[in-house]
Amino acid sequence: MTWPAVYRLMALIMAVLAVCSALALPRVAQPPARVRDASRGPIRQDLAGFLAVLAAVALGVFLTQRVGGPIAGGLLSPWFGNAVAKGSLQAKWIDLLALLLGLAVTLPLAGFAARRARFQTLLAGLDSYFSQPRAWAFLAFIVFYKLTDAFQLSLLTPFLLKGMAFGPAEVGVVNKLIGLLLTVFGALLGGLVMLRLRLAWSLLVFGLLQMSSSLAFWWLAVHGKGVLPGWTIPAFDFGFVKLLHPTQVDGGLLMAVGCENLASGMGTAAFLPSLVLLWRLWRPIDALDVRPGTP
């Protein structure tokens, strides 16, 4: 089965499960007619607000594609005058600056559209969150705690295929299949460790482990392939994924991917409970210093 077929199968399974969930929902008692009539106004207003925000985002995307690119190219052209970077690398910098300019235009435009359309569901939710103390600090924590993992994930496959010249089958088996299993195991291991550690300490320790796990890929880049003994994975067919031929797996690759996925799973095990405790945001910061299961 090819990867496009796998993704189509996963999408079909998700759609079927969504339909089953909708059909299995218990029937909700109908409110009185006067209550339904009173709720139609806010529903229409929220729908109009959603469409207004959607139109603002579409306009922002259009401006980013049509206007942001030329502006970014003009701003960066003096820097590219004596640069040795290739054209493809220059295009990536232009795209990045155009994206940032587009966000700087699209986000205020969407906010203006929401206020003009009185999209109270969105506005009230944002006001409720940002009125809490340390709201920006908690938002920064949510973004930066997993930001390095996101960057590493986007660079990992090109690094392994192009930088280290590993085979596609070897990278696919280790990075996708074994890596997924190790991530699940890391989450379970992190949950067990959190039975002994407070949440704040778990976030700190697992965050340091996530940061340190990147050194495994530095070690792999410095020492190269073949330093650690590898092993051969036999061919298999699990239906949704299969390996046609036995594949030799490098020990260094397995070590690096294993360290990264174990640490990522442990970090996720501590990160998700911290989101559940978002309602404690207005309390002192030691409110996060609780043991799992504490009310």
Short mmCIF file of C-alpha atoms in Angstrom, two decimals:
data_model
loop_
_atom_site.label_atom_id
_atom_site.label_comp_id
_atom_site.label_asym_id
_atom_site.label_seq_id
_atom_site.Cartn_x
_atom_site.Cartn_y
_atom_site.Cartn_z
CA MET A 1 0.00 0.00 0.00
CA THR A 2 1.40 3.39 -0.99
CA TRP A 3 1.56 6.36 1.39
CA PRO A 4 -1.24 8.24 -0.41
CA ALA A 5 -3.41 5.15 -0.05
CA VAL A 6 -2.53 4.94 3.65
CA TYR A 7 -3.55 8.56 4.21
CA ARG A 8 -6.78 8.03 2.28
CA LEU A 9 -7.54 4.98 4.41
CA MET A 10 -6.86 6.92 7.62
CA ALA A 11 -9.10 9.76 6.44
CA LEU A 12 -11.87 7.27 5.61
CA ILE A 13 -11.58 5.65 9.04
CA MET A 14 -11.78 9.06 10.75
CA ALA A 15 -14.83 10.01 8.68
CA VAL A 16 -16.59 6.73 9.53
CA LEU A 17 -15.82 7.14 13.23
CA ALA A 18 -17.08 10.73 13.15
CA VAL A 19 -20.37 9.61 11.60
CA CYS A 20 -20.70 6.80 14.15
CA SER A 21 -20.05 9.25 16.98
CA ALA A 22 -22.70 11.62 15.64
CA LEU A 23 -25.24 8.81 15.32
CA ALA A 24 -24.45 7.46 18.80
CA LEU A 25 -25.01 10.78 20.55
CA PRO A 26 -27.96 10.69 22.95
CA ARG A 27 -31.02 12.64 21.95
CA VAL A 28 -31.18 16.06 23.59
CA ALA A 29 -34.51 17.31 24.84
CA GLN A 30 -35.91 20.13 22.73
CA PRO A 31 -36.05 23.47 24.57
CA PRO A 32 -39.29 25.45 24.66
CA ALA A 33 -40.21 27.39 21.55
CA ARG A 34 -39.57 30.77 23.17
CA VAL A 35 -36.05 29.67 24.14
CA ARG A 36 -35.35 28.48 20.59
CA ASP A 37 -36.61 31.76 19.17
CA ALA A 38 -34.45 33.74 21.59
CA SER A 39 -31.33 31.75 20.65
CA ARG A 40 -31.67 32.23 16.90
CA GLY A 41 -30.37 35.79 17.03
CA PRO A 42 -27.01 34.95 18.69
CA ILE A 43 -26.60 31.92 16.42
CA ARG A 44 -27.08 34.03 13.30
CA GLN A 45 -24.72 36.66 14.71
CA ASP A 46 -22.03 34.07 15.43
CA LEU A 47 -22.45 32.60 11.95
CA ALA A 48 -22.07 36.04 10.41
CA GLY A 49 -19.03 36.68 12.59
CA PHE A 50 -17.44 33.40 11.56
CA LEU A 51 -17.98 34.17 7.88
CA ALA A 52 -16.54 37.66 8.38
CA VAL A 53 -13.40 36.28 10.03
CA LEU A 54 -13.11 33.63 7.30
CA ALA A 55 -13.34 36.32 4.62
CA ALA A 56 -10.71 38.40 6.43
CA VAL A 57 -8.34 35.43 6.57
CA ALA A 58 -8.91 34.72 2.87
CA LEU A 59 -8.13 38.36 2.09
CA GLY A 60 -4.99 38.16 4.21
CA VAL A 61 -3.83 35.03 2.38
CA PHE A 62 -4.47 36.73 -0.97
CA LEU A 63 -2.49 39.80 0.09
CA THR A 64 0.33 37.61 1.38
CA GLN A 65 0.62 35.76 -1.91
CA ARG A 66 0.18 38.74 -4.22
CA VAL A 67 1.76 41.60 -2.27
CA GLY A 68 3.84 40.07 0.52
CA GLY A 69 6.24 38.25 -1.80
CA PRO A 70 7.29 41.30 -3.85
CA ILE A 71 7.62 43.43 -0.70
CA ALA A 72 9.73 40.77 1.01
CA GLY A 73 11.91 40.43 -2.08
CA GLY A 74 12.44 44.18 -2.21
CA LEU A 75 13.36 44.34 1.47
CA LEU A 76 15.83 41.46 1.26
CA SER A 77 17.38 42.29 -2.12
CA PRO A 78 20.05 44.61 -0.58
CA TRP A 79 21.09 41.76 1.73
CA PHE A 80 21.31 39.34 -1.18
CA GLY A 81 23.56 41.62 -3.23
CA ASN A 82 26.86 40.11 -2.07
CA ALA A 83 25.48 36.92 -0.54
CA VAL A 84 26.73 33.52 -1.57
CA ALA A 85 23.39 31.84 -0.87
CA LYS A 86 21.83 30.01 -3.78
CA GLY A 87 18.63 31.13 -5.43
CA SER A 88 16.58 28.43 -3.73
CA LEU A 89 17.82 29.50 -0.29
CA GLN A 90 17.10 33.15 -1.08
CA ALA A 91 13.58 32.18 -2.15
CA LYS A 92 13.04 30.46 1.20
CA TRP A 93 14.07 33.59 3.10
CA ILE A 94 11.74 35.65 0.94
CA ASP A 95 8.89 33.22 1.61
CA LEU A 96 9.57 33.36 5.36
CA LEU A 97 9.52 37.16 5.46
CA ALA A 98 6.39 37.22 3.28
CA LEU A 99 4.72 34.81 5.69
CA LEU A 100 5.59 36.99 8.68
CA LEU A 101 4.33 40.09 6.88
CA GLY A 102 1.15 38.22 5.99
CA LEU A 103 0.57 37.24 9.61
CA ALA A 104 1.16 40.83 10.68
CA VAL A 105 -1.63 41.89 8.32
CA THR A 106 -4.02 38.93 8.59
CA LEU A 107 -4.30 38.70 12.38
CA PRO A 108 -5.29 42.37 12.93
CA LEU A 109 -7.59 42.14 9.91
CA ALA A 110 -9.34 39.09 11.38
CA GLY A 111 -9.66 40.83 14.75
CA PHE A 112 -11.17 43.91 13.11
CA ALA A 113 -13.66 41.74 11.21
CA ALA A 114 -14.65 39.91 14.41
CA ARG A 115 -15.29 43.19 16.23
CA ARG A 116 -17.24 44.71 13.36
CA ALA A 117 -19.39 41.58 13.00
CA ARG A 118 -19.74 41.28 16.80
CA PHE A 119 -18.50 37.70 16.85
CA GLN A 120 -19.06 37.39 20.58
CA THR A 121 -18.20 33.70 20.84
CA LEU A 122 -14.66 34.43 19.69
CA LEU A 123 -14.27 37.82 21.36
CA ALA A 124 -15.68 36.73 24.71
CA GLY A 125 -13.46 33.65 24.76
CA LEU A 126 -10.33 35.68 24.03
CA ASP A 127 -11.29 38.34 26.58
CA SER A 128 -11.95 35.70 29.20
CA TYR A 129 -8.57 34.07 28.66
CA PHE A 130 -6.40 37.18 28.41
CA SER A 131 -8.09 38.78 31.41
CA GLN A 132 -6.52 36.09 33.60
CA PRO A 133 -3.16 36.81 35.25
CA ARG A 134 -0.11 35.27 33.59
CA ALA A 135 -2.15 34.54 30.46
CA TRP A 136 0.67 35.61 28.13
CA ALA A 137 3.22 33.63 30.14
CA PHE A 138 1.13 30.48 29.91
CA LEU A 139 0.60 31.03 26.18
CA ALA A 140 4.36 31.43 25.70
CA PHE A 141 4.89 28.21 27.64
CA ILE A 142 2.43 26.35 25.39
CA VAL A 143 4.20 27.60 22.26
CA PHE A 144 7.83 27.21 23.28
CA TYR A 145 7.62 23.93 25.19
CA LYS A 146 7.06 21.99 21.96
CA LEU A 147 8.51 24.49 19.47
CA THR A 148 11.92 22.82 19.24
CA ASP A 149 10.26 19.45 18.66
CA ALA A 150 8.27 20.94 15.78
CA PHE A 151 11.40 22.39 14.16
CA GLN A 152 13.31 19.15 14.64
CA LEU A 153 10.47 17.09 13.19
CA SER A 154 10.38 19.21 10.03
CA LEU A 155 14.15 18.88 9.54
CA LEU A 156 14.59 15.27 10.59
CA THR A 157 13.60 13.39 7.43
CA PRO A 158 15.64 15.60 5.01
CA PHE A 159 18.61 15.34 7.38
CA LEU A 160 18.47 11.56 7.49
CA LEU A 161 17.83 11.07 3.76
CA LYS A 162 20.01 13.80 2.24
CA GLY A 163 22.49 14.64 4.98
CA MET A 164 23.21 11.14 6.27
CA ALA A 165 22.26 9.19 3.10
CA PHE A 166 20.13 6.60 4.87
CA GLY A 167 17.76 4.60 2.69
CA PRO A 168 14.07 5.53 2.48
CA ALA A 169 12.96 2.13 3.81
CA GLU A 170 15.37 2.35 6.74
CA VAL A 171 14.27 5.86 7.64
CA GLY A 172 10.60 4.99 7.24
CA VAL A 173 10.75 1.94 9.48
CA VAL A 174 12.86 3.53 12.20
CA ASN A 175 11.45 7.05 12.17
CA LYS A 176 7.77 6.25 11.61
CA LEU A 177 7.08 2.75 12.94
CA ILE A 178 9.67 2.22 15.68
CA GLY A 179 9.61 5.92 16.52
CA LEU A 180 5.84 5.84 17.02
CA LEU A 181 6.08 2.84 19.33
CA LEU A 182 8.84 4.50 21.34
CA THR A 183 6.78 7.69 21.62
CA VAL A 184 3.89 5.71 23.10
CA PHE A 185 6.29 3.92 25.44
CA GLY A 186 7.81 7.26 26.44
CA ALA A 187 4.37 8.65 27.27
CA LEU A 188 3.62 5.61 29.45
CA LEU A 189 7.02 5.88 31.11
CA GLY A 190 6.49 9.59 31.70
CA GLY A 191 3.13 8.86 33.31
CA LEU A 192 4.77 6.38 35.68
CA VAL A 193 7.50 8.86 36.59
CA MET A 194 4.87 11.54 37.25
CA LEU A 195 3.40 9.34 39.97
CA ARG A 196 6.56 10.22 41.93
CA LEU A 197 7.29 13.71 40.64
CA ARG A 198 5.15 16.82 40.93
CA LEU A 199 3.87 18.27 37.67
CA ALA A 200 6.16 21.30 37.77
CA TRP A 201 9.23 19.12 38.26
CA SER A 202 8.03 16.75 35.54
CA LEU A 203 7.70 19.62 33.07
CA LEU A 204 11.21 20.80 33.92
CA VAL A 205 12.90 17.40 33.82
CA PHE A 206 11.12 16.17 30.70
CA GLY A 207 11.72 19.50 28.98
CA LEU A 208 15.45 19.17 29.65
CA LEU A 209 15.34 15.62 28.30
CA GLN A 210 13.62 16.86 25.12
CA MET A 211 16.32 19.49 24.70
CA SER A 212 19.16 17.04 25.36
CA SER A 213 17.78 14.41 22.98
CA SER A 214 18.75 16.59 20.01
CA LEU A 215 22.40 15.93 20.89
CA ALA A 216 21.89 12.36 19.68
CA PHE A 217 21.47 13.64 16.12
CA TRP A 218 24.55 15.83 16.58
CA TRP A 219 26.44 12.69 17.60
CA LEU A 220 25.07 10.87 14.55
CA ALA A 221 26.14 13.70 12.24
CA VAL A 222 29.66 13.76 13.71
CA HIS A 223 30.35 10.02 13.85
CA GLY A 224 28.31 8.91 10.84
CA LYS A 225 26.88 5.52 10.03
CA GLY A 226 28.18 2.15 11.12
CA VAL A 227 29.60 3.15 14.50
CA LEU A 228 27.03 1.23 16.52
CA PRO A 229 26.00 -2.31 15.56
CA GLY A 230 22.73 -2.58 13.68
CA TRP A 231 20.21 -5.31 13.08
CA THR A 232 18.02 -6.55 10.28
CA ILE A 233 14.24 -6.08 10.32
CA PRO A 234 12.47 -8.88 8.45
CA ALA A 235 9.80 -8.16 5.86
CA PHE A 236 6.28 -7.74 7.24
CA ASP A 237 2.77 -6.78 6.18
CA PHE A 238 0.43 -5.33 8.82
CA GLY A 239 -2.21 -4.29 6.30
CA PHE A 240 -1.87 -0.54 6.80
CA VAL A 241 1.94 -0.64 6.47
CA LYS A 242 4.34 -3.21 5.08
CA LEU A 243 8.01 -3.77 4.41
CA LEU A 244 8.68 -5.62 1.17
CA HIS A 245 12.26 -6.68 1.84
CA PRO A 246 14.40 -7.27 4.94
CA THR A 247 16.05 -3.97 5.86
CA GLN A 248 19.31 -3.38 7.70
CA VAL A 249 18.88 -0.74 10.41
CA ASP A 250 21.84 1.32 11.59
CA GLY A 251 22.41 1.28 15.35
CA GLY A 252 23.26 4.96 15.52
CA LEU A 253 20.08 5.90 13.69
CA LEU A 254 18.02 3.73 16.02
CA MET A 255 19.71 5.26 19.06
CA ALA A 256 19.15 8.85 17.92
CA VAL A 257 15.52 8.34 16.91
CA GLY A 258 14.85 6.34 20.06
CA CYS A 259 16.22 9.05 22.36
CA GLU A 260 14.23 11.76 20.59
CA ASN A 261 10.93 9.87 20.60
CA LEU A 262 11.25 8.64 24.18
CA ALA A 263 11.94 12.18 25.40
CA SER A 264 9.12 13.58 23.26
CA GLY A 265 6.65 11.06 24.65
CA MET A 266 7.67 11.85 28.22
CA GLY A 267 7.37 15.58 27.55
CA THR A 268 3.89 15.09 26.11
CA ALA A 269 2.90 13.11 29.21
CA ALA A 270 3.65 16.17 31.34
CA PHE A 271 2.54 18.78 28.81
CA LEU A 272 -1.05 17.62 28.39
CA PRO A 273 -1.91 17.66 32.12
CA SER A 274 -0.59 21.20 32.30
CA LEU A 275 -3.16 22.19 29.67
CA VAL A 276 -5.87 20.47 31.68
CA LEU A 277 -4.84 22.64 34.63
CA LEU A 278 -5.34 25.82 32.60
CA TRP A 279 -8.28 26.75 34.80
CA ARG A 280 -5.79 27.22 37.69
CA LEU A 281 -4.15 30.07 35.79
CA TRP A 282 -5.42 32.79 38.09
CA ARG A 283 -3.91 31.06 41.13
CA PRO A 284 -0.28 31.49 42.20
CA ILE A 285 2.27 29.68 40.08
CA ASP A 286 2.66 26.98 42.72
CA ALA A 287 -0.84 25.83 41.74
CA LEU A 288 0.95 23.74 39.12
CA ASP A 289 2.99 22.15 41.89
CA VAL A 290 0.50 19.36 42.43
CA ARG A 291 0.64 15.62 42.17
CA PRO A 292 -1.46 13.89 39.51
CA GLY A 293 -4.86 13.08 40.91
CA THR A 294 -4.93 16.05 43.30
CA PRO A 295 -8.34 17.82 43.04
#
